[in-house]
Coordinates of C-alpha atoms in Angstrom, one line a residue:
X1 CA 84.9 50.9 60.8
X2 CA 81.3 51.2 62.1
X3 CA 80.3 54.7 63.9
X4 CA 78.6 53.9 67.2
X5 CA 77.7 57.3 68.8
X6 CA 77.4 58.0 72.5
X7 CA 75.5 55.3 73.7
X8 CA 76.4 52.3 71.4
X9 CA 80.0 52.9 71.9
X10 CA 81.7 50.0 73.3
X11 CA 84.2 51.7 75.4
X12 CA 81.6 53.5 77.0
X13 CA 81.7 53.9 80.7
X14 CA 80.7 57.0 82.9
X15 CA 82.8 56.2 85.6
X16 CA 86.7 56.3 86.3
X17 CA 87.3 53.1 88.5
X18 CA 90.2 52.8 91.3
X19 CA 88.9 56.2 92.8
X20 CA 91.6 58.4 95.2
X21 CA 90.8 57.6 98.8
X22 CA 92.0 60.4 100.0
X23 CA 90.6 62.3 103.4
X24 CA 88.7 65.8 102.6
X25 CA 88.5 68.3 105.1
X26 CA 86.9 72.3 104.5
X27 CA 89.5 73.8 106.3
X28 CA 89.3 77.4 108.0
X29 CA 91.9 79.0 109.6
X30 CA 92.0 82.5 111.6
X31 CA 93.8 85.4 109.5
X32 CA 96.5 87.4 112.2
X33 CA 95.4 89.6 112.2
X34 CA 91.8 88.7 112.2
X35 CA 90.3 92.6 112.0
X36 CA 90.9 95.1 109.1
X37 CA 90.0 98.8 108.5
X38 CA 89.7 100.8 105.5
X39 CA 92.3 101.8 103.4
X40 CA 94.5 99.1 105.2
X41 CA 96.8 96.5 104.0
X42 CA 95.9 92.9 105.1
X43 CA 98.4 90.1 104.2
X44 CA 97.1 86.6 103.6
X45 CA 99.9 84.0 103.7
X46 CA 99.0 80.6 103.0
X47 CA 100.0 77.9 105.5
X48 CA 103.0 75.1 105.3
X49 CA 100.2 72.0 105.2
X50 CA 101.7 68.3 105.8
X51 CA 103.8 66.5 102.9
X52 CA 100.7 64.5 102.0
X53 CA 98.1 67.8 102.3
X54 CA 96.7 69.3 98.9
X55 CA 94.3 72.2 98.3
X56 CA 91.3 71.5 96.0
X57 CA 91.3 73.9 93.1
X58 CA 88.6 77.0 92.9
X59 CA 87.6 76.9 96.9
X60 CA 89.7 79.1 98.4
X61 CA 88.6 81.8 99.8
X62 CA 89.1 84.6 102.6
X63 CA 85.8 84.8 104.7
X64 CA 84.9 87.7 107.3
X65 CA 82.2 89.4 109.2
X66 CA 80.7 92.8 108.3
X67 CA 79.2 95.5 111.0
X68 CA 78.4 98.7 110.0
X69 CA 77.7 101.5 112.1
X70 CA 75.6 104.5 110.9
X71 CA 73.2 107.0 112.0
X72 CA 70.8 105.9 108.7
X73 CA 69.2 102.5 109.8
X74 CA 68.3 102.0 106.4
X75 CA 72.2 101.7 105.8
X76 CA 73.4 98.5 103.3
X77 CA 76.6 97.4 101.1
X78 CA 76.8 97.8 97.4
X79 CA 76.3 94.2 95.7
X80 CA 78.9 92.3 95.3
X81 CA 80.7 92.9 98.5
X82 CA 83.4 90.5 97.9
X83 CA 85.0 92.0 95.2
X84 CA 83.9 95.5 96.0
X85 CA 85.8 96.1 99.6
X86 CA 89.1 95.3 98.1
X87 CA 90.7 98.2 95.8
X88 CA 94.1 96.5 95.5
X89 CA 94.9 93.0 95.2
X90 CA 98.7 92.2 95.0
X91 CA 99.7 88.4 94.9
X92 CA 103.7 87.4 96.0
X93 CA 105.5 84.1 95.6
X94 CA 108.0 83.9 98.6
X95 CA 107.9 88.0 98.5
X96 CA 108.5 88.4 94.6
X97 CA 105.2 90.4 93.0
X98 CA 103.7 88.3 90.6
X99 CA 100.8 90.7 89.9
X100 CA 99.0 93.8 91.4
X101 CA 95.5 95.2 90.6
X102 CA 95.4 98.6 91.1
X103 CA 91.1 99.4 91.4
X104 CA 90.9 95.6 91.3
X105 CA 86.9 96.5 92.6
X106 CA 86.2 97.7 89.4
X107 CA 87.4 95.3 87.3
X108 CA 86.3 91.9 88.8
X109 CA 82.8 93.6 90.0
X110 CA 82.6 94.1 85.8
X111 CA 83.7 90.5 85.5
X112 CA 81.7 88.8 87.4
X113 CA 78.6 90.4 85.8
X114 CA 79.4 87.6 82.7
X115 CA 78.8 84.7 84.8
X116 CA 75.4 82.7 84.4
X117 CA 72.4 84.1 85.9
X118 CA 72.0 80.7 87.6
X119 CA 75.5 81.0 89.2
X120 CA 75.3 84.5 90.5
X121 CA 71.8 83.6 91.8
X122 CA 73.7 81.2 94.2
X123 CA 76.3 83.4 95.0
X124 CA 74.9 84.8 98.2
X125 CA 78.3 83.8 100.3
X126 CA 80.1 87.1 97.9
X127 CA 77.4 89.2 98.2
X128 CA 75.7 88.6 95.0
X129 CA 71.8 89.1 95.2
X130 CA 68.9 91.2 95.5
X131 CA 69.1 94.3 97.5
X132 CA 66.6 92.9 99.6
X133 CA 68.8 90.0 100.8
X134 CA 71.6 92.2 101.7
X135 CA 69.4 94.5 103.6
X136 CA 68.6 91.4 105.6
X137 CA 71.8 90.4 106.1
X138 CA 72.9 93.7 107.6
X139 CA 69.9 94.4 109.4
X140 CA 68.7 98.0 107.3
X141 CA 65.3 98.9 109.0
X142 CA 63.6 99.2 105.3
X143 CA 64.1 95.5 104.3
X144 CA 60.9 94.2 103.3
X145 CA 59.6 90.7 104.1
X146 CA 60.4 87.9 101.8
X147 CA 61.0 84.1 103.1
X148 CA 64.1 83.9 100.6
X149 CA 66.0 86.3 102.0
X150 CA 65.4 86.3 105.2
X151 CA 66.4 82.2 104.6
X152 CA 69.3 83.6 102.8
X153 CA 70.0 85.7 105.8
X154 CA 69.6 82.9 108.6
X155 CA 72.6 81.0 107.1
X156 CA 74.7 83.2 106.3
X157 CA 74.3 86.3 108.2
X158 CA 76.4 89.2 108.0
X159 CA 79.3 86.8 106.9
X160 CA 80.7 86.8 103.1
X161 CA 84.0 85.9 101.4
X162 CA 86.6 87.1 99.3
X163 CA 87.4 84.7 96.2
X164 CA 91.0 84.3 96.3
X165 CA 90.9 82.9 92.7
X166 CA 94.7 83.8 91.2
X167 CA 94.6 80.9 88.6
X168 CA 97.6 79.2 90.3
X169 CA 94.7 78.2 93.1
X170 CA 91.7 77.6 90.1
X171 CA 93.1 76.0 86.8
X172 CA 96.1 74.1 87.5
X173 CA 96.8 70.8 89.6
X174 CA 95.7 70.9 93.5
X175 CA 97.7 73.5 95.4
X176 CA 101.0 72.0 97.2
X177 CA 102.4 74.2 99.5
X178 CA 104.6 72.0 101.0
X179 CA 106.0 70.9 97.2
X180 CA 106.2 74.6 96.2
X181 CA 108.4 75.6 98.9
X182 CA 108.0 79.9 98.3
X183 CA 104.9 80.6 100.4
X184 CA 101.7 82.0 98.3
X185 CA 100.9 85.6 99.6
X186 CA 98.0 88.1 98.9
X187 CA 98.0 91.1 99.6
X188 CA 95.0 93.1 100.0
X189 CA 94.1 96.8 100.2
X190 CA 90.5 97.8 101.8
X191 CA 88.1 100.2 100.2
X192 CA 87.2 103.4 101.6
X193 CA 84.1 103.1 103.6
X194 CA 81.9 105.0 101.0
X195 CA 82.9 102.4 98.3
X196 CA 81.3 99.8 100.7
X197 CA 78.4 101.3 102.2
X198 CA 75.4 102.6 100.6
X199 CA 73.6 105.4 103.0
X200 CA 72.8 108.8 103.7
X201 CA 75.3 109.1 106.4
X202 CA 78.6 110.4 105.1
X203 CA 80.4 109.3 108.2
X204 CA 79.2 105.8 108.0
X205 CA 81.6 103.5 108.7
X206 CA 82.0 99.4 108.9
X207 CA 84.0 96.7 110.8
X208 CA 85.7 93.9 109.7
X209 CA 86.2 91.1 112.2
X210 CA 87.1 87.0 111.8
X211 CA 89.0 87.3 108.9
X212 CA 89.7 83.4 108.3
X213 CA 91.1 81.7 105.6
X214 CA 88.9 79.2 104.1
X215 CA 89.2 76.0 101.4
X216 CA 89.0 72.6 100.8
X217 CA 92.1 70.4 101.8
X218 CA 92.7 66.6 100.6
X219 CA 95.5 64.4 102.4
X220 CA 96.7 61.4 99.8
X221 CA 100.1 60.6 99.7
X222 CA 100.4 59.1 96.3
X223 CA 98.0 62.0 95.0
X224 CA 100.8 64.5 97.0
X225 CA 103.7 62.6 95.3
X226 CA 102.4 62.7 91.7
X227 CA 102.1 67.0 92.4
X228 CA 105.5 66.8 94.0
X229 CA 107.4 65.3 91.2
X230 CA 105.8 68.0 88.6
X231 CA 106.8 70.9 90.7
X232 CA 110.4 69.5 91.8
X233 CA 110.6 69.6 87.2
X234 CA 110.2 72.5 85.2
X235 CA 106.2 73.7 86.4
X236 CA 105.0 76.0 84.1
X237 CA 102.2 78.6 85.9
X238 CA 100.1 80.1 82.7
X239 CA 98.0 82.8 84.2
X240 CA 96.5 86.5 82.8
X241 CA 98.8 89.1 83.8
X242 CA 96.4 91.9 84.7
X243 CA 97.4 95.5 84.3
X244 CA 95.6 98.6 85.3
X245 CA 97.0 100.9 82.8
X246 CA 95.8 104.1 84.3
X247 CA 92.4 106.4 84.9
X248 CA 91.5 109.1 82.1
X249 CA 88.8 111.7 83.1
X250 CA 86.9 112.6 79.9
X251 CA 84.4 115.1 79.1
X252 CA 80.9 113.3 77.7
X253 CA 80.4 116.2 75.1
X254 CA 83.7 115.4 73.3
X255 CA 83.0 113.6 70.1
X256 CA 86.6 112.5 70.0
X257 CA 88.7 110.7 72.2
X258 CA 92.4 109.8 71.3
X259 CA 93.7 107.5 73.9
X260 CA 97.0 107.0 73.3
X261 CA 98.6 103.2 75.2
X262 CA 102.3 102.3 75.0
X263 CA 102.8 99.2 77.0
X264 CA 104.9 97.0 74.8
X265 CA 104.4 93.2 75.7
X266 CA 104.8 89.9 74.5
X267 CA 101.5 88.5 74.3
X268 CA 98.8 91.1 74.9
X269 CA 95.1 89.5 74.9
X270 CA 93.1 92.5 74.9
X271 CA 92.6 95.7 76.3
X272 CA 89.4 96.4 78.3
X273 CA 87.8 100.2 79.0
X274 CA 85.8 100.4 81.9
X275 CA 83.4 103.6 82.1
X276 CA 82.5 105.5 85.3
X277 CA 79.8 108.4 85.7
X278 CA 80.9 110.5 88.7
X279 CA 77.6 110.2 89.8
X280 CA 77.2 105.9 89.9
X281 CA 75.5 104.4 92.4
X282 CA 76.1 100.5 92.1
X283 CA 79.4 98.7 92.2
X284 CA 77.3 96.8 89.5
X285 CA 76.7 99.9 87.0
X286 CA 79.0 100.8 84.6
X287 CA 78.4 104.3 81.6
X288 CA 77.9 103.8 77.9
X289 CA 79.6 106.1 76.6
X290 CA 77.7 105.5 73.2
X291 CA 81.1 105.5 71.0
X292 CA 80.2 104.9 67.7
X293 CA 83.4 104.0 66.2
X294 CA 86.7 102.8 67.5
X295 CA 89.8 103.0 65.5
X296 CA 93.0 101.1 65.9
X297 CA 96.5 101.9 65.0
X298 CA 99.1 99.6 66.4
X299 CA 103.1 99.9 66.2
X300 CA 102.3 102.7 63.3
X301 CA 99.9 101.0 61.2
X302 CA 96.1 101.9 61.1
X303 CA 93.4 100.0 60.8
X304 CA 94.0 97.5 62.8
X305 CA 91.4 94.6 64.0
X306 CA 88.8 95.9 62.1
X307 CA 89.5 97.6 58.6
X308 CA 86.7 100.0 58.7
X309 CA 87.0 100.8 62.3
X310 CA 84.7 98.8 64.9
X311 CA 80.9 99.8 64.6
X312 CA 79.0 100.0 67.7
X313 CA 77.2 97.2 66.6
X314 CA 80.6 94.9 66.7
X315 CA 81.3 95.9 70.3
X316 CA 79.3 93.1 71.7
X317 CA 80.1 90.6 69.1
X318 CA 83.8 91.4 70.5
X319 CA 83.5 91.7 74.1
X320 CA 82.0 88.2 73.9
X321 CA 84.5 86.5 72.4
X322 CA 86.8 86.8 75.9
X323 CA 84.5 87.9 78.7
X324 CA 81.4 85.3 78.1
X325 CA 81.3 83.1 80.5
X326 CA 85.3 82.6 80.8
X327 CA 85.7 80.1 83.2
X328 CA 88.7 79.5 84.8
X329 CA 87.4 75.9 86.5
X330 CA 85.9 73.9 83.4
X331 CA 87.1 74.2 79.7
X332 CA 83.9 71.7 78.8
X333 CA 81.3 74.0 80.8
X334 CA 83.0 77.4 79.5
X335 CA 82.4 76.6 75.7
X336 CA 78.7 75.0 75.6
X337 CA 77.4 77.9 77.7
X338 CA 79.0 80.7 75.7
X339 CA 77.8 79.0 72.6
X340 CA 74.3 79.1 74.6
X341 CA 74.8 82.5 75.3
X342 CA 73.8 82.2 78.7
X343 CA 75.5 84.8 80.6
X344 CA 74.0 87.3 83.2
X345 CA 75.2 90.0 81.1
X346 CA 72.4 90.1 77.7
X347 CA 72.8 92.5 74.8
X348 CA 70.2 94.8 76.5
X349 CA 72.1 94.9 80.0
X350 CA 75.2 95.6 78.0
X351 CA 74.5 98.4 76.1
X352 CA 72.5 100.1 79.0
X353 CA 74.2 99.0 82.2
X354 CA 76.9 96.6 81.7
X355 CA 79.0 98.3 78.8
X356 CA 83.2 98.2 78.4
X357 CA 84.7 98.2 75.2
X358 CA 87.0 95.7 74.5
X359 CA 89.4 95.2 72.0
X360 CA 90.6 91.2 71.3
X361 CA 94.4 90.8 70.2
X362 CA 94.3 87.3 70.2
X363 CA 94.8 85.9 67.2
X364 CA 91.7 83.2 67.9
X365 CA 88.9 83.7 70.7
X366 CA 89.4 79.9 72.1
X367 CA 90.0 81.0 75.9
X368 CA 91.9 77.7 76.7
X369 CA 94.9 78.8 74.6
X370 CA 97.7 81.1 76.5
X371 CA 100.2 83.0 74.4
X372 CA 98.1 83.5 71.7
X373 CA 97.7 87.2 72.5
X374 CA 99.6 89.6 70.0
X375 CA 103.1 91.0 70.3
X376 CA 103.4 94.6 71.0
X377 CA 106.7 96.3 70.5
X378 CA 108.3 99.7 70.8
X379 CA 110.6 101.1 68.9
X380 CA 112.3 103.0 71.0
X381 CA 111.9 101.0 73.6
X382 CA 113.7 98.3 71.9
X383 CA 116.8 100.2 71.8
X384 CA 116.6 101.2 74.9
X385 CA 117.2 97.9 76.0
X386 CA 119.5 96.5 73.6
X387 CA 121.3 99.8 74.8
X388 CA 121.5 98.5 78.1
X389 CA 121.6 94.6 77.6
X390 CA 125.1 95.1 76.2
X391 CA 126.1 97.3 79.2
X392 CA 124.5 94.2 81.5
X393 CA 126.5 92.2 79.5
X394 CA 129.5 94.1 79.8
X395 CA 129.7 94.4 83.3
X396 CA 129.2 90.7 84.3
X397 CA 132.2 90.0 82.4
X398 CA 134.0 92.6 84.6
X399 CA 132.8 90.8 88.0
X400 CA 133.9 87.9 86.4
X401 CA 137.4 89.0 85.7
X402 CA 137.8 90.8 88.8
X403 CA 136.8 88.1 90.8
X404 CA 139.0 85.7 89.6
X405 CA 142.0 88.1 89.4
X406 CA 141.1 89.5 93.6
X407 CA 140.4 85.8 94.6
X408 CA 142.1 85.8 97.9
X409 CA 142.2 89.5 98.4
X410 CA 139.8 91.6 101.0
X411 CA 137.9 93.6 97.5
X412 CA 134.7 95.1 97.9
X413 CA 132.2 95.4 95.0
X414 CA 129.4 98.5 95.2
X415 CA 127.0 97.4 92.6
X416 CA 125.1 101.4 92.2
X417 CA 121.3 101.4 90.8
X418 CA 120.7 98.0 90.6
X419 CA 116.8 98.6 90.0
X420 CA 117.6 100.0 86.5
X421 CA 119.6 96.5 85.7
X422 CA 117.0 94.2 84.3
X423 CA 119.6 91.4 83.8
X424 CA 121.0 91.5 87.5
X425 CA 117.8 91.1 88.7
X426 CA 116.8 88.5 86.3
X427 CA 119.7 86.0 85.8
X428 CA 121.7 84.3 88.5
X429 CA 124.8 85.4 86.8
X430 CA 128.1 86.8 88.6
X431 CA 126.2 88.6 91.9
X432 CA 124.6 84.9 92.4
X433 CA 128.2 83.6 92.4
X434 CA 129.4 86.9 94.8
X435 CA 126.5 86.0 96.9
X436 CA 127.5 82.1 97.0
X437 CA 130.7 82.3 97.4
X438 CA 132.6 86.0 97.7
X439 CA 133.0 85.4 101.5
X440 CA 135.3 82.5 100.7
X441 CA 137.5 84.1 98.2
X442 CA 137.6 87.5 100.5
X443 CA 135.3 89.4 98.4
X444 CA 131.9 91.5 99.4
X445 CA 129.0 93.2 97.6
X446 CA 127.2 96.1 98.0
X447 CA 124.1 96.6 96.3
X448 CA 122.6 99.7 96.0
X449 CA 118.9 100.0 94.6
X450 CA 115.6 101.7 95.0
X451 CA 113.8 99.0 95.3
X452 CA 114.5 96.1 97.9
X453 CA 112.6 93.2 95.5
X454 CA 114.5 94.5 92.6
X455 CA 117.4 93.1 94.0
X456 CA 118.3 89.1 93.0
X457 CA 116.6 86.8 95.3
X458 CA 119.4 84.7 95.4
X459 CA 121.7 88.1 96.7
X460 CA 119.0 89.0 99.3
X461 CA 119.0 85.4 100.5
X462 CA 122.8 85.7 101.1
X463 CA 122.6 89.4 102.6
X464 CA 124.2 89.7 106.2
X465 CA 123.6 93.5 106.6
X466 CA 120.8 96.0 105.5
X467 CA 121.1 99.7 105.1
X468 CA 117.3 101.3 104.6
X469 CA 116.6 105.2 104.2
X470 CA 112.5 106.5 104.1
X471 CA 111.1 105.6 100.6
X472 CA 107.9 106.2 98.9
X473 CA 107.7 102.6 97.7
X474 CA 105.3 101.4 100.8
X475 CA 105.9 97.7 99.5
X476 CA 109.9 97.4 99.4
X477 CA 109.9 98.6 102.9
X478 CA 107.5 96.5 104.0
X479 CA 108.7 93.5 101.9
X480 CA 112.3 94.1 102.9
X481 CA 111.1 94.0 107.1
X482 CA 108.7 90.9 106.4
X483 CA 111.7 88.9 104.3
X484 CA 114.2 89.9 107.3
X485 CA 112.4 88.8 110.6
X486 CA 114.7 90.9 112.7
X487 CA 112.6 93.6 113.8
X488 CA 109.7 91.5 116.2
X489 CA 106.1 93.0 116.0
X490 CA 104.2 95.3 113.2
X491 CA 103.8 98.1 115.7
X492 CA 107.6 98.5 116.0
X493 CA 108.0 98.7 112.4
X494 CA 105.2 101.3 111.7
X495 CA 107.1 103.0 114.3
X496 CA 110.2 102.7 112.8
X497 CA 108.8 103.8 109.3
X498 CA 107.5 106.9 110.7
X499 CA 110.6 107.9 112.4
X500 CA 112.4 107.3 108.8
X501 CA 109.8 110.0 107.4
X502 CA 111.1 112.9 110.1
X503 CA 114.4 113.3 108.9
X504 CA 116.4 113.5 106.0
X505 CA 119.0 110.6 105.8
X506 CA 118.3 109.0 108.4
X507 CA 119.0 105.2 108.3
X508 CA 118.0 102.3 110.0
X509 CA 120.3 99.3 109.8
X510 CA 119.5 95.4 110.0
X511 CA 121.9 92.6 111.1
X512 CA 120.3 90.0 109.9
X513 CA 122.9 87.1 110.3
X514 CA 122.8 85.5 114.1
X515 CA 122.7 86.9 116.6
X516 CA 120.1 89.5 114.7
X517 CA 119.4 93.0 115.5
X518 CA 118.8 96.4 114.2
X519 CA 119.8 100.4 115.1
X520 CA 117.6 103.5 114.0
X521 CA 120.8 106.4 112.9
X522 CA 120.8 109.8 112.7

């Protein structure tokens, strides 16, 4: 058979007829609460939309207005504001943690420096762009005069966004709320005021204000019922689970640095070192620490990924083969610009301004494959949990037995340190079944744990009363209050929290079956 190539093919058509009629509508809606300050937890839920309502992939956003206020007039944000005013990004499904970015600033201010220099150029709405356009924006008195900016600064004043771009909202089908049925949550921690502002004035400080929740929305009911039927199935989310493993402080004149990492996991990609001089300046600046040689032993054997030990001249050859223009939109445009090697970030930016060493598990660099990272194992973590899987194991065959022999009998279960029981929090075993249907056959459960979302979410969906003492775990408290709407407004609950903090033992206690209410206990 005859080759025809591209434009003698006789299949060949451009177009896709019978095109979606849906209605599109950019869609903004007012955060509560709208205002923020630093250091300050603000939780973004995403709405309940219509049956027939989708969200269009990779334009979601949270938007917001910026004011600083300053004794320096000449006062201005670091670049990339939209990444750099959040320290901690957390993302929930119906109030279960999917993910948390601890210093999440750092790391997606370094990522975004691998996009195209074409893209960032347009990227004025996150606060990518020259100095002088931001200076505009904010009104500094030394901004100088220059008809780009100040166009730049017209239309979009002192308003930018936060991407919201968890990959559940940028590379799979349009977001159904509605089909999904857990509501989508971020959570997001603001950065201190000297990690947003760039001035003379220590005591400079900023306001937030409009915070509105911004993307584009498409109403087709066929197009809804296609996403529906996937997600009512077995819908498989394949996203990067990002880890901030922790901060080392090193000293510059040491010629050696043994870093020692023991995460196991099942399909690690790569682990990424950012460097930060005490004395940076830019939220877009990032030390070389000129390493010279990296070696590599994993699970006991050395000389792993490279035999000899990775040269300084490998490092960008590696860090290439993930961070270069990994686009999370569009597989075709991801591989013909990183074989065009047209990111923002060139060999000379990197190994001056733009350095990280990274270190690529993967078996293969092709970015569109998940699971292909390699599996990390402990030894002694191994047994720790075989160790304990049998005692899980063990002790669901008890609640079995001892539910069928008490059926009919008032018995009481106290389930003690449920936090450390992987499999009760995991399987819908036994508890589920207590949870279900104890009442009927007489029986109860108490659970004890340290932390509230470590407790099944089919138990804690069946849970009539709550005991809560003061914990150091900000989010199970907060978690455990926002899952139980029994207590009515946020200032109550801060109130509550702090009186939790006075005294030893005491309790607060939540009815949460009807009629609802709560007691604060010495």
């Amino acid at each position: 058979m005859s080759a025809y190539g591209n434009k003698l093919n006789p299949y060949r058509k451009i177009r896709e007829p019978r095109g979606v009629k849906g209605i599109r509508q950019s869609v903004s809606i007012t955060n509560n609460p709208s205002t923020i300050d630093q250091n300050q937890q603000l939780l973004v839920r995403f709405p309940n939309l219509s049956n027939n309502d989708v969200i269009v992939p990779g334009t979601t956003r949270l938007a917001f207005e910026i004011e600083l206020t300053s004794t320096d007039d000449n006062a201005t944000i670091y670049q990339n504001i939209g990444r750099a005013i959040v320290k901690k990004t957390t993302i929930r499904i119906s109030g279960n943690e999917i993910m948390s970015i601890d210093d999440s600033d750092i790391y997606h201010c370094y990522v975004d420096l691998w996009k195209s220099t074409s893209e960032r150029l347009n990227m004025a709405y996150q606060g990518i762009g020259e100095t002088n356009m931001l200076k505009h924006r904010v009104g500094a008195d030394d901004k100088a005069s220059d008809t780009g900016d100040e166009a730049i600064a017209t239309a979009y004043g002192a308003r930018f966004c936060i991407p919201l771009d968890f990959e559940l909202l940028e590379t799979h089908m349009p977001f159904y709320q509605a089909g999904l049925g857990d509501r989508l949550e971020y959570e997001l921690t603001f950065n201190n005021y000297s990690n947003v502002i760039k001035s003379t004035d220590t005591s400079a400080s900023y306001t937030i204000k409009n915070i509105c929740l911004e993307f584009d929305m498409v109403t087709d009911a066929e197009l809804a019922r296609q996403i529906r039927q996937q997600v009512n199935g077995k819908m498989v989310i394949l996203y990067d689970r990002i880890l901030r493993h922790r901060k080392i402080t090193k000293n510059k004149s040491d010629t050696l640095w043994n870093i020692n990492l023991n995460v196991p996991a099942r399909s690690m990609k790569g682990i990424l070192m950012l460097f930060e001089d005490p004395e940076r300046t830019s939220t877009e600046t990032y030390y070389n620490p000129n390493i010279t040689k990296v070696e590599m032993t994993i699970e006991g054997v050395p000389n792993q990924l490279y035999s000899q030990g990775m040269k300084a001249y490998q490092q960008w050859d590696e860090i290439n083969k993930f961070f270069a223009l990994n686009s999370k939109r569009n597989k075709t445009t991801e591989e013909v610009l990183k074989d065009l090697n047209l990111s923002y970030t060139t060999l000379e930016k990197y190994l001056t301004t733009n350095y990280a060493l990274w270190l690529d598990l993967r078996s293969t660099d092709d970015n569109s494959l998940h699971g292909s990272g390699r599996r990390i194992e402990n030894a002694s973590e191994v047994r720790e949990a075989n160790g304990s899987l049998y005692e899980e194991e063990k002790l669901q065959e008890l609640l079995r037995m001892f539910f069928k022999k008490y059926a009919g009998h008032s018995t009481l279960y106290i389930i003690d340190d449920c936090s450390a029981t992987k499999e009760l929090t995991k399987k819908k075993d036994m508890l589920s079944e207590l949870a279900f249907s104890g009442r009927h056959a007489e029986q109860s459960v108490w659970v004890i744990s340290q932390r509230y979302n470590s407790v099944l979410k089919d138990l804690r969906e069946q849970t009539k009363w709550l005991c809560m003492f003061y914990t150091k775990d900000r989010d199970s408290f907060d978690n455990c209050l926002r899952e139980n709407d029994v207590i009515p407004t946020l200032e109550e609950r801060q109130r509550i929290k702090e009186e939790l903090k006075k005294k030893k033992h005491r309790k607060l206690i939540l009815k949460t079956d009807q009629p609802t209410d709560y007691w604060l206990l010495n």
